[in-house]
Amino acid sequence: MLNDTINILSLESYREQIETIELVKEKNHLVYLIKQKRQNIACPTCGFMESHIHSYMRKKIVHSIHNDMSCHLLITYHRYRCKHCKQVYSEPVML
């Protein structure tokens, strides 16, 4: 099911970054809730590789018209806190 949804939304190039997709139908539009997989990225300040999840952020993207309804992607991504210098930073957001 996940792979089918990725194909329908034309997100094939982001397949490895997607953890889950959930469809929510609201009044006059569809919302796809997409959760990114946790990425192992270095702190941009000190280069230290160890961090913990500080918080989650969401980015809303207008995707297309789907069956005469507007369609939005709501992408949840991570913000990290470096264990070494305590700097808070975000992972790159797909799209």
PDB file of N, CA and C in Angstrom:
ATOM      1  N   MET A   1       0.821  -1.199   0.000  1.00  0.00           N
ATOM      2  CA  MET A   1       0.000   0.000   0.000  1.00  0.00           C
ATOM      3  C   MET A   1       0.864   1.262   0.000  1.00  0.00           C
ATOM      4  N   LEU A   2       1.926   1.270   0.817  1.00  0.00           N
ATOM      5  CA  LEU A   2       2.804   2.429   0.874  1.00  0.00           C
ATOM      6  C   LEU A   2       3.415   2.710  -0.492  1.00  0.00           C
ATOM      7  N   ASN A   3       3.890   1.661  -1.163  1.00  0.00           N
ATOM      8  CA  ASN A   3       4.499   1.847  -2.478  1.00  0.00           C
ATOM      9  C   ASN A   3       3.503   2.353  -3.509  1.00  0.00           C
ATOM     10  N   ASP A   4       2.269   1.881  -3.447  1.00  0.00           N
ATOM     11  CA  ASP A   4       1.234   2.359  -4.365  1.00  0.00           C
ATOM     12  C   ASP A   4       0.958   3.843  -4.155  1.00  0.00           C
ATOM     13  N   THR A   5       0.860   4.254  -2.901  1.00  0.00           N
ATOM     14  CA  THR A   5       0.604   5.658  -2.585  1.00  0.00           C
ATOM     15  C   THR A   5       1.767   6.532  -3.049  1.00  0.00           C
ATOM     16  N   ILE A   6       2.982   6.068  -2.837  1.00  0.00           N
ATOM     17  CA  ILE A   6       4.159   6.807  -3.301  1.00  0.00           C
ATOM     18  C   ILE A   6       4.106   6.986  -4.810  1.00  0.00           C
ATOM     19  N   ASN A   7       3.723   5.946  -5.536  1.00  0.00           N
ATOM     20  CA  ASN A   7       3.626   6.029  -6.991  1.00  0.00           C
ATOM     21  C   ASN A   7       2.518   6.974  -7.432  1.00  0.00           C
ATOM     22  N   ILE A   8       1.362   6.910  -6.790  1.00  0.00           N
ATOM     23  CA  ILE A   8       0.230   7.782  -7.147  1.00  0.00           C
ATOM     24  C   ILE A   8       0.606   9.245  -6.957  1.00  0.00           C
ATOM     25  N   LEU A   9       1.352   9.548  -5.899  1.00  0.00           N
ATOM     26  CA  LEU A   9       1.748  10.928  -5.600  1.00  0.00           C
ATOM     27  C   LEU A   9       3.023  11.355  -6.336  1.00  0.00           C
ATOM     28  N   SER A  10       3.571  10.457  -7.156  1.00  0.00           N
ATOM     29  CA  SER A  10       4.805  10.721  -7.914  1.00  0.00           C
ATOM     30  C   SER A  10       5.970  11.086  -6.994  1.00  0.00           C
ATOM     31  N   LEU A  11       6.126  10.334  -5.910  1.00  0.00           N
ATOM     32  CA  LEU A  11       7.199  10.571  -4.940  1.00  0.00           C
ATOM     33  C   LEU A  11       8.255   9.464  -4.981  1.00  0.00           C
ATOM     34  N   GLU A  12       8.392   8.805  -6.137  1.00  0.00           N
ATOM     35  CA  GLU A  12       9.296   7.670  -6.249  1.00  0.00           C
ATOM     36  C   GLU A  12      10.732   8.019  -5.848  1.00  0.00           C
ATOM     37  N   SER A  13      11.191   9.208  -6.166  1.00  0.00           N
ATOM     38  CA  SER A  13      12.575   9.570  -5.862  1.00  0.00           C
ATOM     39  C   SER A  13      12.793   9.793  -4.353  1.00  0.00           C
ATOM     40  N   TYR A  14      11.706   9.846  -3.572  1.00  0.00           N
ATOM     41  CA  TYR A  14      11.801  10.041  -2.117  1.00  0.00           C
ATOM     42  C   TYR A  14      11.450   8.774  -1.345  1.00  0.00           C
ATOM     43  N   ARG A  15      11.278   7.661  -2.043  1.00  0.00           N
ATOM     44  CA  ARG A  15      10.815   6.402  -1.432  1.00  0.00           C
ATOM     45  C   ARG A  15      11.624   6.008  -0.192  1.00  0.00           C
ATOM     46  N   GLU A  16      12.939   6.123  -0.234  1.00  0.00           N
ATOM     47  CA  GLU A  16      13.799   5.704   0.881  1.00  0.00           C
ATOM     48  C   GLU A  16      13.691   6.640   2.083  1.00  0.00           C
ATOM     49  N   GLN A  17      13.162   7.849   1.905  1.00  0.00           N
ATOM     50  CA  GLN A  17      13.050   8.817   2.996  1.00  0.00           C
ATOM     51  C   GLN A  17      11.703   8.752   3.705  1.00  0.00           C
ATOM     52  N   ILE A  18      10.743   8.025   3.152  1.00  0.00           N
ATOM     53  CA  ILE A  18       9.383   8.002   3.692  1.00  0.00           C
ATOM     54  C   ILE A  18       9.198   6.819   4.638  1.00  0.00           C
ATOM     55  N   GLU A  19       8.755   7.131   5.858  1.00  0.00           N
ATOM     56  CA  GLU A  19       8.478   6.082   6.839  1.00  0.00           C
ATOM     57  C   GLU A  19       7.020   5.640   6.748  1.00  0.00           C
ATOM     58  N   THR A  20       6.084   6.599   6.769  1.00  0.00           N
ATOM     59  CA  THR A  20       4.656   6.275   6.690  1.00  0.00           C
ATOM     60  C   THR A  20       3.911   7.338   5.889  1.00  0.00           C
ATOM     61  N   ILE A  21       2.780   6.926   5.332  1.00  0.00           N
ATOM     62  CA  ILE A  21       1.847   7.856   4.684  1.00  0.00           C
ATOM     63  C   ILE A  21       0.444   7.477   5.139  1.00  0.00           C
ATOM     64  N   GLU A  22      -0.302   8.472   5.546  1.00  0.00           N
ATOM     65  CA  GLU A  22      -1.685   8.261   5.974  1.00  0.00           C
ATOM     66  C   GLU A  22      -2.556   9.269   5.230  1.00  0.00           C
ATOM     67  N   LEU A  23      -3.697   8.835   4.748  1.00  0.00           N
ATOM     68  CA  LEU A  23      -4.625   9.715   4.031  1.00  0.00           C
ATOM     69  C   LEU A  23      -5.746  10.145   4.965  1.00  0.00           C
ATOM     70  N   VAL A  24      -5.984  11.463   5.011  1.00  0.00           N
ATOM     71  CA  VAL A  24      -7.080  12.025   5.800  1.00  0.00           C
ATOM     72  C   VAL A  24      -7.941  12.861   4.853  1.00  0.00           C
ATOM     73  N   LYS A  25      -9.228  12.578   4.847  1.00  0.00           N
ATOM     74  CA  LYS A  25     -10.146  13.349   4.017  1.00  0.00           C
ATOM     75  C   LYS A  25     -10.792  14.423   4.879  1.00  0.00           C
ATOM     76  N   GLU A  26     -10.609  15.677   4.489  1.00  0.00           N
ATOM     77  CA  GLU A  26     -11.234  16.786   5.191  1.00  0.00           C
ATOM     78  C   GLU A  26     -12.373  17.305   4.319  1.00  0.00           C
ATOM     79  N   LYS A  27     -12.995  18.401   4.720  1.00  0.00           N
ATOM     80  CA  LYS A  27     -14.202  18.906   4.048  1.00  0.00           C
ATOM     81  C   LYS A  27     -14.097  18.891   2.520  1.00  0.00           C
ATOM     82  N   ASN A  28     -13.178  19.669   2.001  1.00  0.00           N
ATOM     83  CA  ASN A  28     -13.102  19.790   0.546  1.00  0.00           C
ATOM     84  C   ASN A  28     -11.714  19.484   0.001  1.00  0.00           C
ATOM     85  N   HIS A  29     -10.909  18.788   0.786  1.00  0.00           N
ATOM     86  CA  HIS A  29      -9.590  18.416   0.284  1.00  0.00           C
ATOM     87  C   HIS A  29      -9.055  17.164   0.972  1.00  0.00           C
ATOM     88  N   LEU A  30      -8.050  16.597   0.335  1.00  0.00           N
ATOM     89  CA  LEU A  30      -7.370  15.427   0.871  1.00  0.00           C
ATOM     90  C   LEU A  30      -6.036  15.855   1.456  1.00  0.00           C
ATOM     91  N   VAL A  31      -5.669  15.241   2.562  1.00  0.00           N
ATOM     92  CA  VAL A  31      -4.376  15.531   3.181  1.00  0.00           C
ATOM     93  C   VAL A  31      -3.634  14.205   3.345  1.00  0.00           C
ATOM     94  N   TYR A  32      -2.441  14.147   2.771  1.00  0.00           N
ATOM     95  CA  TYR A  32      -1.575  12.997   2.961  1.00  0.00           C
ATOM     96  C   TYR A  32      -0.573  13.353   4.055  1.00  0.00           C
ATOM     97  N   LEU A  33      -0.634  12.640   5.164  1.00  0.00           N
ATOM     98  CA  LEU A  33       0.293  12.849   6.276  1.00  0.00           C
ATOM     99  C   LEU A  33       1.507  11.960   6.031  1.00  0.00           C
ATOM    100  N   ILE A  34       2.639  12.591   5.776  1.00  0.00           N
ATOM    101  CA  ILE A  34       3.860  11.863   5.441  1.00  0.00           C
ATOM    102  C   ILE A  34       4.877  12.063   6.559  1.00  0.00           C
ATOM    103  N   LYS A  35       5.403  10.967   7.064  1.00  0.00           N
ATOM    104  CA  LYS A  35       6.438  11.046   8.093  1.00  0.00           C
ATOM    105  C   LYS A  35       7.761  10.604   7.481  1.00  0.00           C
ATOM    106  N   GLN A  36       8.757  11.484   7.582  1.00  0.00           N
ATOM    107  CA  GLN A  36      10.084  11.159   7.079  1.00  0.00           C
ATOM    108  C   GLN A  36      10.788  10.212   8.026  1.00  0.00           C
ATOM    109  N   LYS A  37      11.644   9.349   7.471  1.00  0.00           N
ATOM    110  CA  LYS A  37      12.489   8.495   8.294  1.00  0.00           C
ATOM    111  C   LYS A  37      13.557   9.354   8.954  1.00  0.00           C
ATOM    112  N   ARG A  38      13.976   8.938  10.128  1.00  0.00           N
ATOM    113  CA  ARG A  38      15.047   9.658  10.819  1.00  0.00           C
ATOM    114  C   ARG A  38      16.334   9.536  10.009  1.00  0.00           C
ATOM    115  N   GLN A  39      17.007  10.674   9.837  1.00  0.00           N
ATOM    116  CA  GLN A  39      18.259  10.709   9.085  1.00  0.00           C
ATOM    117  C   GLN A  39      19.431  10.842  10.045  1.00  0.00           C
ATOM    118  N   ASN A  40      20.526  10.223   9.702  1.00  0.00           N
ATOM    119  CA  ASN A  40      21.744  10.328  10.497  1.00  0.00           C
ATOM    120  C   ASN A  40      22.605  11.416   9.866  1.00  0.00           C
ATOM    121  N   ILE A  41      22.462  12.641  10.365  1.00  0.00           N
ATOM    122  CA  ILE A  41      23.197  13.767   9.790  1.00  0.00           C
ATOM    123  C   ILE A  41      24.058  14.421  10.862  1.00  0.00           C
ATOM    124  N   ALA A  42      25.153  14.987  10.416  1.00  0.00           N
ATOM    125  CA  ALA A  42      26.085  15.642  11.335  1.00  0.00           C
ATOM    126  C   ALA A  42      25.559  17.013  11.741  1.00  0.00           C
ATOM    127  N   CYS A  43      25.924  17.434  12.928  1.00  0.00           N
ATOM    128  CA  CYS A  43      25.591  18.773  13.411  1.00  0.00           C
ATOM    129  C   CYS A  43      26.261  19.790  12.478  1.00  0.00           C
ATOM    130  N   PRO A  44      25.521  20.768  11.979  1.00  0.00           N
ATOM    131  CA  PRO A  44      26.116  21.759  11.080  1.00  0.00           C
ATOM    132  C   PRO A  44      27.096  22.700  11.785  1.00  0.00           C
ATOM    133  N   THR A  45      27.035  22.759  13.116  1.00  0.00           N
ATOM    134  CA  THR A  45      27.924  23.648  13.869  1.00  0.00           C
ATOM    135  C   THR A  45      29.263  22.993  14.197  1.00  0.00           C
ATOM    136  N   CYS A  46      29.221  21.772  14.764  1.00  0.00           N
ATOM    137  CA  CYS A  46      30.466  21.139  15.220  1.00  0.00           C
ATOM    138  C   CYS A  46      30.827  19.860  14.461  1.00  0.00           C
ATOM    139  N   GLY A  47      29.885  19.322  13.667  1.00  0.00           N
ATOM    140  CA  GLY A  47      30.159  18.118  12.900  1.00  0.00           C
ATOM    141  C   GLY A  47      29.972  16.822  13.664  1.00  0.00           C
ATOM    142  N   PHE A  48      29.565  16.902  14.927  1.00  0.00           N
ATOM    143  CA  PHE A  48      29.349  15.718  15.759  1.00  0.00           C
ATOM    144  C   PHE A  48      28.171  14.928  15.193  1.00  0.00           C
ATOM    145  N   MET A  49      28.287  13.588  15.165  1.00  0.00           N
ATOM    146  CA  MET A  49      27.253  12.749  14.542  1.00  0.00           C
ATOM    147  C   MET A  49      26.158  12.295  15.500  1.00  0.00           C
ATOM    148  N   GLU A  50      26.361  12.420  16.794  1.00  0.00           N
ATOM    149  CA  GLU A  50      25.355  11.929  17.740  1.00  0.00           C
ATOM    150  C   GLU A  50      24.423  13.052  18.158  1.00  0.00           C
ATOM    151  N   SER A  51      23.124  12.770  18.069  1.00  0.00           N
ATOM    152  CA  SER A  51      22.105  13.756  18.445  1.00  0.00           C
ATOM    153  C   SER A  51      20.882  13.014  18.952  1.00  0.00           C
ATOM    154  N   HIS A  52      19.960  13.748  19.534  1.00  0.00           N
ATOM    155  CA  HIS A  52      18.677  13.164  19.893  1.00  0.00           C
ATOM    156  C   HIS A  52      17.582  14.045  19.290  1.00  0.00           C
ATOM    157  N   ILE A  53      16.396  13.470  19.156  1.00  0.00           N
ATOM    158  CA  ILE A  53      15.289  14.223  18.563  1.00  0.00           C
ATOM    159  C   ILE A  53      14.842  15.281  19.560  1.00  0.00           C
ATOM    160  N   HIS A  54      14.859  16.509  19.109  1.00  0.00           N
ATOM    161  CA  HIS A  54      14.465  17.654  19.934  1.00  0.00           C
ATOM    162  C   HIS A  54      12.965  17.918  19.781  1.00  0.00           C
ATOM    163  N   SER A  55      12.486  17.861  18.542  1.00  0.00           N
ATOM    164  CA  SER A  55      11.066  18.115  18.274  1.00  0.00           C
ATOM    165  C   SER A  55      10.731  17.658  16.861  1.00  0.00           C
ATOM    166  N   TYR A  56       9.466  17.788  16.522  1.00  0.00           N
ATOM    167  CA  TYR A  56       8.993  17.474  15.182  1.00  0.00           C
ATOM    168  C   TYR A  56       8.413  18.744  14.577  1.00  0.00           C
ATOM    169  N   MET A  57       8.615  18.912  13.287  1.00  0.00           N
ATOM    170  CA  MET A  57       8.071  20.064  12.562  1.00  0.00           C
ATOM    171  C   MET A  57       7.240  19.534  11.406  1.00  0.00           C
ATOM    172  N   ARG A  58       6.365  20.393  10.900  1.00  0.00           N
ATOM    173  CA  ARG A  58       5.544  20.014   9.746  1.00  0.00           C
ATOM    174  C   ARG A  58       5.651  21.060   8.662  1.00  0.00           C
ATOM    175  N   LYS A  59       5.653  20.579   7.439  1.00  0.00           N
ATOM    176  CA  LYS A  59       5.673  21.450   6.277  1.00  0.00           C
ATOM    177  C   LYS A  59       4.497  21.062   5.391  1.00  0.00           C
ATOM    178  N   LYS A  60       3.690  22.045   5.008  1.00  0.00           N
ATOM    179  CA  LYS A  60       2.517  21.802   4.185  1.00  0.00           C
ATOM    180  C   LYS A  60       2.810  22.207   2.743  1.00  0.00           C
ATOM    181  N   ILE A  61       2.520  21.298   1.826  1.00  0.00           N
ATOM    182  CA  ILE A  61       2.763  21.535   0.410  1.00  0.00           C
ATOM    183  C   ILE A  61       1.475  21.251  -0.352  1.00  0.00           C
ATOM    184  N   VAL A  62       1.087  22.185  -1.215  1.00  0.00           N
ATOM    185  CA  VAL A  62      -0.052  21.947  -2.104  1.00  0.00           C
ATOM    186  C   VAL A  62       0.443  21.018  -3.202  1.00  0.00           C
ATOM    187  N   HIS A  63      -0.223  19.881  -3.360  1.00  0.00           N
ATOM    188  CA  HIS A  63       0.271  18.877  -4.299  1.00  0.00           C
ATOM    189  C   HIS A  63      -0.433  18.965  -5.647  1.00  0.00           C
ATOM    190  N   SER A  64      -1.717  18.727  -5.702  1.00  0.00           N
ATOM    191  CA  SER A  64      -2.425  18.687  -6.978  1.00  0.00           C
ATOM    192  C   SER A  64      -3.925  18.604  -6.723  1.00  0.00           C
ATOM    193  N   ILE A  65      -4.646  18.448  -7.797  1.00  0.00           N
ATOM    194  CA  ILE A  65      -6.089  18.191  -7.717  1.00  0.00           C
ATOM    195  C   ILE A  65      -6.285  16.690  -7.882  1.00  0.00           C
ATOM    196  N   HIS A  66      -7.047  16.104  -6.983  1.00  0.00           N
ATOM    197  CA  HIS A  66      -7.254  14.662  -6.974  1.00  0.00           C
ATOM    198  C   HIS A  66      -8.756  14.414  -6.886  1.00  0.00           C
ATOM    199  N   ASN A  67      -9.340  13.912  -7.943  1.00  0.00           N
ATOM    200  CA  ASN A  67     -10.789  13.663  -7.979  1.00  0.00           C
ATOM    201  C   ASN A  67     -11.593  14.910  -7.625  1.00  0.00           C
ATOM    202  N   ASP A  68     -11.270  16.022  -8.252  1.00  0.00           N
ATOM    203  CA  ASP A  68     -11.955  17.301  -8.041  1.00  0.00           C
ATOM    204  C   ASP A  68     -11.811  17.842  -6.623  1.00  0.00           C
ATOM    205  N   MET A  69     -10.818  17.378  -5.905  1.00  0.00           N
ATOM    206  CA  MET A  69     -10.538  17.876  -4.561  1.00  0.00           C
ATOM    207  C   MET A  69      -9.087  18.337  -4.531  1.00  0.00           C
ATOM    208  N   SER A  70      -8.822  19.385  -3.776  1.00  0.00           N
ATOM    209  CA  SER A  70      -7.422  19.786  -3.626  1.00  0.00           C
ATOM    210  C   SER A  70      -6.707  18.751  -2.768  1.00  0.00           C
ATOM    211  N   CYS A  71      -5.412  18.686  -2.951  1.00  0.00           N
ATOM    212  CA  CYS A  71      -4.619  17.676  -2.265  1.00  0.00           C
ATOM    213  C   CYS A  71      -3.396  18.351  -1.656  1.00  0.00           C
ATOM    214  N   HIS A  72      -3.165  18.103  -0.373  1.00  0.00           N
ATOM    215  CA  HIS A  72      -2.011  18.662   0.330  1.00  0.00           C
ATOM    216  C   HIS A  72      -1.153  17.533   0.888  1.00  0.00           C
ATOM    217  N   LEU A  73       0.142  17.780   0.927  1.00  0.00           N
ATOM    218  CA  LEU A  73       1.060  16.882   1.613  1.00  0.00           C
ATOM    219  C   LEU A  73       1.480  17.577   2.890  1.00  0.00           C
ATOM    220  N   LEU A  74       1.348  16.917   4.006  1.00  0.00           N
ATOM    221  CA  LEU A  74       1.780  17.454   5.289  1.00  0.00           C
ATOM    222  C   LEU A  74       2.944  16.575   5.755  1.00  0.00           C
ATOM    223  N   ILE A  75       4.158  17.097   5.598  1.00  0.00           N
ATOM    224  CA  ILE A  75       5.366  16.321   5.844  1.00  0.00           C
ATOM    225  C   ILE A  75       5.882  16.607   7.253  1.00  0.00           C
ATOM    226  N   THR A  76       6.019  15.552   8.042  1.00  0.00           N
ATOM    227  CA  THR A  76       6.581  15.665   9.385  1.00  0.00           C
ATOM    228  C   THR A  76       8.055  15.296   9.313  1.00  0.00           C
ATOM    229  N   TYR A  77       8.896  16.202   9.816  1.00  0.00           N
ATOM    230  CA  TYR A  77      10.329  15.959   9.831  1.00  0.00           C
ATOM    231  C   TYR A  77      10.885  16.255  11.222  1.00  0.00           C
ATOM    232  N   HIS A  78      12.128  15.900  11.447  1.00  0.00           N
ATOM    233  CA  HIS A  78      12.741  15.974  12.774  1.00  0.00           C
ATOM    234  C   HIS A  78      13.621  17.201  12.948  1.00  0.00           C
ATOM    235  N   ARG A  79      13.658  17.684  14.187  1.00  0.00           N
ATOM    236  CA  ARG A  79      14.660  18.666  14.616  1.00  0.00           C
ATOM    237  C   ARG A  79      15.486  17.959  15.682  1.00  0.00           C
ATOM    238  N   TYR A  80      16.777  18.141  15.613  1.00  0.00           N
ATOM    239  CA  TYR A  80      17.696  17.442  16.502  1.00  0.00           C
ATOM    240  C   TYR A  80      18.422  18.419  17.418  1.00  0.00           C
ATOM    241  N   ARG A  81      18.905  17.894  18.537  1.00  0.00           N
ATOM    242  CA  ARG A  81      19.808  18.650  19.423  1.00  0.00           C
ATOM    243  C   ARG A  81      21.101  17.847  19.489  1.00  0.00           C
ATOM    244  N   CYS A  82      22.199  18.516  19.145  1.00  0.00           N
ATOM    245  CA  CYS A  82      23.522  17.889  19.160  1.00  0.00           C
ATOM    246  C   CYS A  82      23.901  17.547  20.597  1.00  0.00           C
ATOM    247  N   LYS A  83      24.391  16.330  20.815  1.00  0.00           N
ATOM    248  CA  LYS A  83      24.813  15.914  22.160  1.00  0.00           C
ATOM    249  C   LYS A  83      26.123  16.571  22.580  1.00  0.00           C
ATOM    250  N   HIS A  84      26.859  17.111  21.625  1.00  0.00           N
ATOM    251  CA  HIS A  84      28.153  17.721  21.933  1.00  0.00           C
ATOM    252  C   HIS A  84      28.027  19.221  22.219  1.00  0.00           C
ATOM    253  N   CYS A  85      27.486  19.995  21.268  1.00  0.00           N
ATOM    254  CA  CYS A  85      27.441  21.458  21.425  1.00  0.00           C
ATOM    255  C   CYS A  85      26.046  21.987  21.770  1.00  0.00           C
ATOM    256  N   LYS A  86      25.051  21.105  21.813  1.00  0.00           N
ATOM    257  CA  LYS A  86      23.666  21.446  22.187  1.00  0.00           C
ATOM    258  C   LYS A  86      22.932  22.290  21.142  1.00  0.00           C
ATOM    259  N   GLN A  87      23.505  22.447  19.959  1.00  0.00           N
ATOM    260  CA  GLN A  87      22.868  23.199  18.878  1.00  0.00           C
ATOM    261  C   GLN A  87      21.627  22.442  18.394  1.00  0.00           C
ATOM    262  N   VAL A  88      20.536  23.162  18.092  1.00  0.00           N
ATOM    263  CA  VAL A  88      19.327  22.562  17.535  1.00  0.00           C
ATOM    264  C   VAL A  88      19.328  22.827  16.033  1.00  0.00           C
ATOM    265  N   TYR A  89      19.047  21.788  15.259  1.00  0.00           N
ATOM    266  CA  TYR A  89      19.045  21.919  13.803  1.00  0.00           C
ATOM    267  C   TYR A  89      18.026  20.960  13.202  1.00  0.00           C
ATOM    268  N   SER A  90      17.608  21.235  11.971  1.00  0.00           N
ATOM    269  CA  SER A  90      16.603  20.424  11.279  1.00  0.00           C
ATOM    270  C   SER A  90      17.251  19.538  10.252  1.00  0.00           C
ATOM    271  N   GLU A  91      16.600  18.395  10.008  1.00  0.00           N
ATOM    272  CA  GLU A  91      17.040  17.568   8.902  1.00  0.00           C
ATOM    273  C   GLU A  91      16.501  18.170   7.604  1.00  0.00           C
ATOM    274  N   PRO A  92      17.102  17.881   6.473  1.00  0.00           N
ATOM    275  CA  PRO A  92      16.572  18.383   5.204  1.00  0.00           C
ATOM    276  C   PRO A  92      15.171  17.817   4.961  1.00  0.00           C
ATOM    277  N   VAL A  93      14.285  18.630   4.464  1.00  0.00           N
ATOM    278  CA  VAL A  93      12.916  18.199   4.191  1.00  0.00           C
ATOM    279  C   VAL A  93      12.813  17.805   2.732  1.00  0.00           C
ATOM    280  N   MET A  94      12.267  16.612   2.502  1.00  0.00           N
ATOM    281  CA  MET A  94      12.079  16.198   1.111  1.00  0.00           C
ATOM    282  C   MET A  94      11.115  17.160   0.437  1.00  0.00           C
ATOM    283  N   LEU A  95      11.278  17.358  -0.813  1.00  0.00           N
ATOM    284  CA  LEU A  95      10.480  18.301  -1.620  1.00  0.00           C
ATOM    285  C   LEU A  95      10.883  19.677  -1.338  1.00  0.00           C
TER     286      LEU A  95
END
